[in-house]
Amino acid sequence: MPPTPLAQIILSTSRAHGLVAIPHGEQHRQAARALEEAGFQRNPDGAFVAPLADGPATRQMGRALVHRAHEHGATIITSTRPCLADFGEDLAAGLPGTWSARMELHYHPAVQEDLLGPLWDNGDLLQALLHDPVPGVVFLRNSAGTELLLIERPGHSSGYLLGALAPEAYDDNWEEPHAPRSIVLPGEPDLAARLAATSFLPSYSRALHQRRLDTVLRALERIRAEYETLQAIKASGRYSDGIPLADSRMVPEMERTFADYAWLSFRDVLEHAPVLLSRCHPAATPWPQDAAALDRLRQALADSQETRNEDQELRGALFSVGGWKQARSRFGLAALPAIETWLADSAAFQRQARAAVPGGPLALSAPSPRLLTTRPASPAVPRSSGAHR
């Protein structure tokens, strides 16, 4: 991030508050003190404001601010854009559906680093938060839980950057391959809203659909590998490295261990598969025969809902490590029929979900490598992983 003055006062105008000032920099307290001594009032959102209705009083306050800023070593910067909060509210009003806009100020430059974790972007917005001072942001949120991030475009006298935050279910967003690219918006709110609605939001929806799909497929892939290993051991009476089981009574414990592992992954299916299934319409695809498989998958999710609810209730309670592991094993065993249904019908789910990408034609291209396709049967004695399983 390039060096900035240790204490800045960034001025802009607002239709609701008149003159708006943001103290910023490593010594932002000095800037805030200058504003207070010049007669500015601090708003609940942290901005300092002064009315513009009284011309003589405004000029007097302006002269006082110049003197106080000089005394406290603060640099005054006059923005060429209106207050970011105003633009955010205008943008929210022009987007489809119902959106709210919330301003957040960053007095200290380091605070903006907190946005990097939830940010889901691989474009200019990410680069701005990494390399440029961002004294203020606006969060835009709709009733469906979509959350966007708006900032002024750094290094330019006009324009804005709009990007996305990841849904709450995701916390590993750094260099995530499906992240949508942020978009540059013009300074006219109506035009900016149309551009966001017709360009960014559809790309966001497609990216989120693909991320959800890959999350479900990878979860099933992990479960499948362990499931096939367990079935091979039970059928052959041997461990993965070929050593015979010493006692068949060990099998139930192996099943409980598998159930614990499978439940951890199946929670991803329960979280993300319902919205994907809701978009699937087999009759509109080349595979209308998949309708029965999708019905089985929906029923499997419904059958697991009570178990999922119990898991969510207990997850917030204090558990010993052993007690929590036993609970997960119990959940996995209860959900085992649903898990087996999802493993059996995963191919139908994959092609239907790929065909249901929002705002696009049927996805008839080849499925992504590595993810679920029809897999060959495992050998009777699976390859050793270096330990008994």
Short mmCIF file of C-alpha atoms in Angstrom, two decimals:
data_model
loop_
_atom_site.label_atom_id
_atom_site.label_comp_id
_atom_site.label_asym_id
_atom_site.label_seq_id
_atom_site.Cartn_x
_atom_site.Cartn_y
_atom_site.Cartn_z
CA MET A 1 0.00 0.00 0.00
CA PRO A 2 1.52 3.39 -0.97
CA PRO A 3 2.41 5.79 1.86
CA THR A 4 -0.35 8.20 2.86
CA PRO A 5 -0.33 11.20 5.19
CA LEU A 6 -0.36 10.10 8.81
CA ALA A 7 -3.47 12.22 9.43
CA GLN A 8 -6.03 13.06 6.73
CA ILE A 9 -9.38 14.79 6.67
CA ILE A 10 -11.39 13.70 3.62
CA LEU A 11 -14.22 16.08 2.77
CA SER A 12 -17.31 15.40 0.64
CA THR A 13 -20.89 16.61 0.51
CA SER A 14 -24.11 14.82 1.41
CA ARG A 15 -27.67 15.75 0.60
CA ALA A 16 -28.73 14.76 4.12
CA HIS A 17 -25.84 16.04 6.24
CA GLY A 18 -24.20 18.81 4.27
CA LEU A 19 -20.43 18.67 4.66
CA VAL A 20 -19.09 15.24 5.60
CA ALA A 21 -15.54 14.68 6.90
CA ILE A 22 -13.73 11.37 7.51
CA PRO A 23 -10.55 11.29 9.63
CA HIS A 24 -8.11 8.78 8.22
CA GLY A 25 -4.52 7.63 8.66
CA GLU A 26 -2.27 6.13 11.30
CA GLN A 27 -2.71 9.32 13.34
CA HIS A 28 -6.43 9.68 12.64
CA ARG A 29 -7.05 10.85 16.21
CA GLN A 30 -5.23 14.06 15.37
CA ALA A 31 -7.54 14.59 12.39
CA ALA A 32 -10.61 13.85 14.52
CA ARG A 33 -9.46 16.33 17.14
CA ALA A 34 -9.10 19.05 14.50
CA LEU A 35 -12.64 18.35 13.30
CA GLU A 36 -14.10 18.50 16.78
CA GLU A 37 -12.30 21.75 17.57
CA ALA A 38 -13.56 23.27 14.29
CA GLY A 39 -17.16 22.55 15.29
CA PHE A 40 -17.97 19.35 13.35
CA GLN A 41 -20.34 16.84 14.98
CA ARG A 42 -19.73 13.11 14.92
CA ASN A 43 -22.54 10.99 13.42
CA PRO A 44 -23.47 7.49 14.71
CA ASP A 45 -21.70 5.97 11.67
CA GLY A 46 -18.46 7.73 12.64
CA ALA A 47 -18.44 10.52 10.06
CA PHE A 48 -18.11 14.15 11.12
CA VAL A 49 -20.74 16.48 9.66
CA ALA A 50 -21.50 20.17 9.40
CA PRO A 51 -24.59 21.80 7.83
CA LEU A 52 -24.22 23.90 4.67
CA ALA A 53 -27.45 25.89 4.98
CA ASP A 54 -25.84 28.87 6.74
CA GLY A 55 -23.26 30.30 4.35
CA PRO A 56 -21.40 32.61 6.75
CA ALA A 57 -21.29 29.94 9.47
CA THR A 58 -20.01 27.37 6.97
CA ARG A 59 -17.22 29.66 5.80
CA GLN A 60 -16.23 30.38 9.36
CA MET A 61 -16.14 26.66 10.16
CA GLY A 62 -14.09 26.05 7.03
CA ARG A 63 -11.50 28.64 8.08
CA ALA A 64 -11.39 27.13 11.54
CA LEU A 65 -10.86 23.68 10.09
CA VAL A 66 -7.90 24.85 8.01
CA HIS A 67 -6.23 26.31 11.11
CA ARG A 68 -6.99 23.35 13.37
CA ALA A 69 -5.83 20.87 10.76
CA HIS A 70 -2.54 22.74 10.44
CA GLU A 71 -2.09 22.76 14.20
CA HIS A 72 -2.66 18.99 14.42
CA GLY A 73 -0.64 18.07 11.34
CA ALA A 74 -3.63 16.85 9.33
CA THR A 75 -3.91 17.09 5.55
CA ILE A 76 -7.27 18.17 4.11
CA ILE A 77 -8.39 16.35 0.96
CA THR A 78 -11.51 17.48 -0.91
CA SER A 79 -13.27 14.64 -2.73
CA THR A 80 -14.64 15.20 -6.23
CA ARG A 81 -17.40 12.64 -5.51
CA PRO A 82 -20.50 12.92 -3.34
CA CYS A 83 -20.56 11.16 -0.01
CA LEU A 84 -20.17 7.41 -0.58
CA ALA A 85 -23.15 6.69 1.67
CA ASP A 86 -25.41 8.74 -0.64
CA PHE A 87 -24.22 6.91 -3.73
CA GLY A 88 -24.65 3.56 -1.96
CA GLU A 89 -28.25 4.38 -1.06
CA ASP A 90 -29.01 5.48 -4.62
CA LEU A 91 -27.44 2.32 -6.01
CA ALA A 92 -29.41 0.11 -3.61
CA ALA A 93 -32.65 1.82 -4.64
CA GLY A 94 -31.96 1.07 -8.31
CA LEU A 95 -31.10 -2.63 -7.96
CA PRO A 96 -33.76 -5.29 -8.58
CA GLY A 97 -35.50 -6.39 -5.41
CA THR A 98 -35.08 -4.83 -1.99
CA TRP A 99 -31.59 -3.82 -0.90
CA SER A 100 -30.20 -2.03 2.13
CA ALA A 101 -27.02 0.07 2.21
CA ARG A 102 -24.77 0.43 5.26
CA MET A 103 -21.70 2.68 5.45
CA GLU A 104 -18.59 1.56 7.34
CA LEU A 105 -15.61 3.87 7.95
CA HIS A 106 -11.99 2.85 8.38
CA TYR A 107 -10.13 5.51 10.33
CA HIS A 108 -6.94 3.44 10.46
CA PRO A 109 -5.62 1.98 7.17
CA ALA A 110 -5.04 -1.44 8.75
CA VAL A 111 -8.75 -1.91 9.49
CA GLN A 112 -9.56 -2.57 5.82
CA GLU A 113 -7.58 -5.81 6.07
CA ASP A 114 -10.55 -7.26 7.97
CA LEU A 115 -12.48 -7.26 4.68
CA LEU A 116 -10.05 -9.60 2.93
CA GLY A 117 -11.40 -12.72 4.67
CA PRO A 118 -15.03 -12.44 3.55
CA LEU A 119 -14.21 -10.77 0.21
CA TRP A 120 -14.98 -13.03 -2.76
CA ASP A 121 -13.30 -11.36 -5.71
CA ASN A 122 -10.43 -11.80 -8.13
CA GLY A 123 -10.50 -8.34 -9.70
CA ASP A 124 -9.82 -4.69 -8.99
CA LEU A 125 -11.65 -4.59 -5.68
CA LEU A 126 -9.30 -7.16 -4.19
CA GLN A 127 -6.29 -5.26 -5.50
CA ALA A 128 -7.61 -2.00 -4.07
CA LEU A 129 -8.04 -3.46 -0.59
CA LEU A 130 -4.56 -4.95 -0.78
CA HIS A 131 -2.70 -1.92 -2.11
CA ASP A 132 -4.73 1.30 -1.70
CA PRO A 133 -6.14 3.21 1.28
CA VAL A 134 -9.90 2.67 1.49
CA PRO A 135 -11.31 5.00 4.16
CA GLY A 136 -14.92 3.98 3.65
CA VAL A 137 -17.02 1.16 2.21
CA VAL A 138 -20.72 0.50 1.74
CA PHE A 139 -22.25 -2.94 2.30
CA LEU A 140 -25.26 -3.71 0.11
CA ARG A 141 -27.48 -6.59 1.19
CA ASN A 142 -30.76 -8.02 -0.10
CA SER A 143 -33.38 -10.27 1.47
CA ALA A 144 -31.82 -13.38 -0.09
CA GLY A 145 -28.59 -12.80 1.81
CA THR A 146 -26.52 -11.58 -1.13
CA GLU A 147 -23.95 -9.09 0.18
CA LEU A 148 -21.96 -6.74 -2.04
CA LEU A 149 -19.15 -4.32 -1.28
CA LEU A 150 -18.90 -0.83 -2.80
CA ILE A 151 -15.91 1.51 -2.64
CA GLU A 152 -14.71 4.60 -4.47
CA ARG A 153 -12.36 3.65 -7.31
CA PRO A 154 -8.84 4.38 -6.06
CA GLY A 155 -6.60 6.53 -8.24
CA HIS A 156 -9.52 8.03 -10.16
CA SER A 157 -11.52 11.20 -9.64
CA SER A 158 -14.81 9.42 -10.36
CA GLY A 159 -16.29 5.95 -10.51
CA TYR A 160 -16.71 3.11 -8.06
CA LEU A 161 -15.83 -0.57 -7.62
CA LEU A 162 -18.51 -3.13 -6.82
CA GLY A 163 -17.73 -6.68 -5.76
CA ALA A 164 -19.10 -9.50 -3.65
CA LEU A 165 -18.68 -10.94 -0.21
CA ALA A 166 -18.93 -14.70 0.10
CA PRO A 167 -22.07 -16.18 1.66
CA GLU A 168 -21.77 -16.98 5.35
CA ALA A 169 -21.36 -20.70 4.66
CA TYR A 170 -17.93 -20.04 3.14
CA ASP A 171 -14.83 -18.78 4.90
CA ASP A 172 -12.03 -19.94 2.58
CA ASN A 173 -12.28 -17.28 -0.13
CA TRP A 174 -8.69 -16.41 -0.86
CA GLU A 175 -7.87 -17.22 -4.50
CA GLU A 176 -11.10 -19.21 -4.76
CA PRO A 177 -11.32 -20.24 -8.44
CA HIS A 178 -14.99 -19.36 -8.96
CA ALA A 179 -14.80 -15.86 -7.47
CA PRO A 180 -16.58 -13.29 -9.65
CA ARG A 181 -14.68 -10.25 -10.90
CA SER A 182 -15.57 -6.89 -9.41
CA ILE A 183 -16.94 -4.29 -11.79
CA VAL A 184 -16.22 -0.59 -12.36
CA LEU A 185 -19.36 1.52 -11.97
CA PRO A 186 -19.88 5.05 -13.35
CA GLY A 187 -20.80 7.97 -11.13
CA GLU A 188 -24.43 8.15 -12.31
CA PRO A 189 -26.48 5.98 -9.90
CA ASP A 190 -29.15 4.96 -12.45
CA LEU A 191 -26.57 3.84 -15.00
CA ALA A 192 -24.51 2.15 -12.29
CA ALA A 193 -27.56 0.20 -11.05
CA ARG A 194 -28.41 -1.00 -14.57
CA LEU A 195 -24.84 -2.12 -15.13
CA ALA A 196 -24.74 -3.95 -11.80
CA ALA A 197 -28.11 -5.61 -12.46
CA THR A 198 -27.36 -6.74 -16.01
CA SER A 199 -23.68 -7.60 -15.67
CA PHE A 200 -22.36 -8.14 -12.16
CA LEU A 201 -25.30 -9.79 -10.43
CA PRO A 202 -25.77 -12.44 -13.15
CA SER A 203 -22.06 -13.26 -13.06
CA TYR A 204 -22.24 -13.46 -9.26
CA SER A 205 -25.20 -15.86 -9.45
CA ARG A 206 -23.38 -18.11 -11.91
CA ALA A 207 -20.22 -18.10 -9.80
CA LEU A 208 -22.12 -18.95 -6.62
CA HIS A 209 -24.00 -21.75 -8.39
CA GLN A 210 -20.74 -23.26 -9.58
CA ARG A 211 -19.11 -22.90 -6.18
CA ARG A 212 -22.04 -24.60 -4.46
CA LEU A 213 -22.00 -27.38 -7.02
CA ASP A 214 -18.29 -28.02 -6.63
CA THR A 215 -18.66 -27.97 -2.85
CA VAL A 216 -21.32 -30.69 -3.02
CA LEU A 217 -19.43 -32.78 -5.56
CA ARG A 218 -16.19 -32.66 -3.63
CA ALA A 219 -18.01 -33.64 -0.44
CA LEU A 220 -19.52 -36.65 -2.21
CA GLU A 221 -16.14 -37.53 -3.70
CA ARG A 222 -14.56 -37.61 -0.25
CA ILE A 223 -17.37 -39.74 1.13
CA ARG A 224 -17.27 -42.10 -1.85
CA ALA A 225 -13.57 -42.86 -1.45
CA GLU A 226 -13.99 -43.85 2.21
CA TYR A 227 -17.26 -45.68 1.56
CA GLU A 228 -15.77 -47.84 -1.17
CA THR A 229 -12.76 -48.61 1.03
CA LEU A 230 -15.02 -49.69 3.90
CA GLN A 231 -17.19 -51.85 1.64
CA ALA A 232 -14.10 -53.54 0.20
CA ILE A 233 -12.76 -54.28 3.68
CA LYS A 234 -16.08 -55.75 4.77
CA ALA A 235 -16.34 -57.87 1.62
CA SER A 236 -12.75 -59.15 1.70
CA GLY A 237 -12.13 -59.38 5.44
CA ARG A 238 -8.83 -57.56 4.93
CA TYR A 239 -7.44 -54.15 5.66
CA SER A 240 -6.51 -51.83 2.82
CA ASP A 241 -2.92 -53.13 2.93
CA GLY A 242 -4.11 -56.74 2.55
CA ILE A 243 -3.64 -57.82 6.17
CA PRO A 244 -6.57 -59.97 7.38
CA LEU A 245 -8.88 -58.54 10.00
CA ALA A 246 -7.96 -59.98 13.40
CA ASP A 247 -11.57 -59.90 14.56
CA SER A 248 -14.78 -59.29 12.64
CA ARG A 249 -16.08 -57.43 15.68
CA MET A 250 -13.85 -54.53 14.59
CA VAL A 251 -16.18 -53.82 11.66
CA PRO A 252 -18.81 -51.92 13.71
CA GLU A 253 -16.11 -49.61 15.06
CA MET A 254 -14.87 -49.02 11.51
CA GLU A 255 -18.43 -48.21 10.47
CA ARG A 256 -18.72 -45.68 13.29
CA THR A 257 -15.42 -44.10 12.24
CA PHE A 258 -16.66 -43.86 8.66
CA ALA A 259 -19.96 -42.38 9.81
CA ASP A 260 -18.11 -39.66 11.74
CA TYR A 261 -16.02 -38.80 8.69
CA ALA A 262 -18.95 -39.00 6.26
CA TRP A 263 -21.17 -36.74 8.35
CA LEU A 264 -18.55 -33.96 8.34
CA SER A 265 -18.67 -33.97 4.53
CA PHE A 266 -22.39 -34.65 4.16
CA ARG A 267 -23.13 -31.44 6.04
CA ASP A 268 -21.87 -29.61 2.93
CA VAL A 269 -24.43 -31.50 0.86
CA LEU A 270 -27.23 -30.62 3.26
CA GLU A 271 -26.15 -26.97 3.23
CA HIS A 272 -25.78 -26.36 -0.51
CA ALA A 273 -27.70 -29.04 -2.39
CA PRO A 274 -31.27 -27.80 -1.71
CA VAL A 275 -30.91 -24.55 -3.65
CA LEU A 276 -29.20 -26.40 -6.50
CA LEU A 277 -32.00 -28.96 -6.66
CA SER A 278 -34.59 -26.19 -6.65
CA ARG A 279 -33.19 -24.95 -9.97
CA CYS A 280 -33.17 -28.34 -11.66
CA HIS A 281 -35.92 -29.01 -14.22
CA PRO A 282 -35.15 -32.33 -15.93
CA ALA A 283 -38.01 -31.97 -18.44
CA ALA A 284 -36.21 -28.99 -19.97
CA THR A 285 -32.95 -30.92 -20.44
CA PRO A 286 -31.89 -33.79 -22.70
CA TRP A 287 -32.21 -36.08 -19.64
CA PRO A 288 -35.86 -35.96 -18.51
CA GLN A 289 -35.43 -39.47 -17.09
CA ASP A 290 -33.39 -37.92 -14.24
CA ALA A 291 -36.59 -36.70 -12.59
CA ALA A 292 -36.95 -39.86 -10.49
CA ALA A 293 -33.35 -39.63 -9.27
CA LEU A 294 -33.82 -35.99 -8.25
CA ASP A 295 -36.97 -36.92 -6.34
CA ARG A 296 -34.95 -39.53 -4.42
CA LEU A 297 -32.28 -36.97 -3.65
CA ARG A 298 -34.81 -34.43 -2.39
CA GLN A 299 -36.41 -37.07 -0.18
CA ALA A 300 -32.99 -38.05 1.17
CA LEU A 301 -32.37 -34.43 2.18
CA ALA A 302 -35.78 -34.24 3.85
CA ASP A 303 -35.13 -37.49 5.73
CA SER A 304 -31.86 -36.02 7.09
CA GLN A 305 -33.27 -32.68 8.18
CA GLU A 306 -34.04 -33.72 11.75
CA THR A 307 -30.50 -35.05 12.15
CA ARG A 308 -29.08 -31.85 10.71
CA ASN A 309 -31.14 -29.76 13.11
CA GLU A 310 -29.81 -31.72 16.06
CA ASP A 311 -26.26 -31.33 14.77
CA GLN A 312 -26.69 -27.56 14.52
CA GLU A 313 -28.13 -27.35 18.02
CA LEU A 314 -25.32 -29.38 19.56
CA ARG A 315 -22.56 -27.68 17.59
CA GLY A 316 -22.90 -24.59 19.75
CA ALA A 317 -22.69 -26.58 23.01
CA LEU A 318 -19.51 -27.49 24.85
CA PHE A 319 -18.41 -31.03 24.06
CA SER A 320 -15.41 -33.09 24.94
CA VAL A 321 -13.52 -34.24 21.85
CA GLY A 322 -14.69 -37.80 22.40
CA GLY A 323 -18.29 -36.80 23.02
CA TRP A 324 -18.48 -34.69 19.87
CA LYS A 325 -16.95 -37.51 17.82
CA GLN A 326 -19.57 -39.94 19.16
CA ALA A 327 -22.33 -37.48 18.27
CA ARG A 328 -21.04 -37.12 14.71
CA SER A 329 -20.86 -40.90 14.36
CA ARG A 330 -24.47 -41.13 15.49
CA PHE A 331 -25.51 -38.47 13.00
CA GLY A 332 -23.64 -40.21 10.20
CA LEU A 333 -25.19 -43.58 10.95
CA ALA A 334 -28.66 -42.02 11.03
CA ALA A 335 -28.02 -40.34 7.67
CA LEU A 336 -26.35 -43.35 6.06
CA PRO A 337 -29.36 -44.27 3.85
CA ALA A 338 -29.47 -40.68 2.58
CA ILE A 339 -25.73 -40.68 2.00
CA GLU A 340 -25.95 -43.91 -0.01
CA THR A 341 -28.78 -42.41 -2.08
CA TRP A 342 -26.65 -39.38 -2.91
CA LEU A 343 -23.71 -41.57 -3.88
CA ALA A 344 -25.92 -43.71 -6.12
CA ASP A 345 -27.63 -40.79 -7.91
CA SER A 346 -24.72 -38.33 -8.00
CA ALA A 347 -24.28 -38.54 -11.77
CA ALA A 348 -27.86 -37.46 -12.44
CA PHE A 349 -27.50 -34.65 -9.93
CA GLN A 350 -24.28 -33.43 -11.50
CA ARG A 351 -25.57 -33.17 -15.06
CA GLN A 352 -28.86 -31.59 -13.99
CA ALA A 353 -27.17 -29.03 -11.74
CA ARG A 354 -24.73 -28.14 -14.52
CA ALA A 355 -27.69 -27.62 -16.83
CA ALA A 356 -29.32 -25.30 -14.30
CA VAL A 357 -26.70 -22.53 -14.21
CA PRO A 358 -28.63 -19.28 -13.63
CA GLY A 359 -29.07 -17.02 -16.62
CA GLY A 360 -27.36 -19.30 -19.09
CA PRO A 361 -28.08 -22.02 -21.63
CA LEU A 362 -27.94 -25.69 -20.80
CA ALA A 363 -24.43 -26.58 -19.67
CA LEU A 364 -23.76 -29.43 -22.04
CA SER A 365 -19.97 -29.20 -21.84
CA ALA A 366 -17.90 -31.90 -20.24
CA PRO A 367 -17.94 -31.94 -16.42
CA SER A 368 -15.03 -30.48 -14.53
CA PRO A 369 -12.07 -32.82 -14.10
CA ARG A 370 -11.59 -34.45 -10.71
CA LEU A 371 -15.21 -34.15 -9.74
CA LEU A 372 -17.86 -36.81 -9.64
CA THR A 373 -18.50 -38.86 -12.70
CA THR A 374 -19.22 -42.55 -12.98
CA ARG A 375 -16.34 -44.20 -11.18
CA PRO A 376 -14.99 -47.72 -11.70
CA ALA A 377 -15.58 -50.20 -8.92
CA SER A 378 -12.85 -50.40 -6.29
CA PRO A 379 -10.68 -53.52 -6.16
CA ALA A 380 -11.45 -56.09 -3.52
CA VAL A 381 -8.36 -55.06 -1.55
CA PRO A 382 -7.82 -51.29 -1.81
CA ARG A 383 -4.32 -49.88 -2.09
CA SER A 384 -2.66 -49.22 1.23
CA SER A 385 -2.57 -45.66 2.52
CA GLY A 386 0.26 -46.44 4.93
CA ALA A 387 -1.98 -47.34 7.87
CA HIS A 388 -4.77 -49.78 8.71
CA ARG A 389 -8.19 -48.39 7.81
#
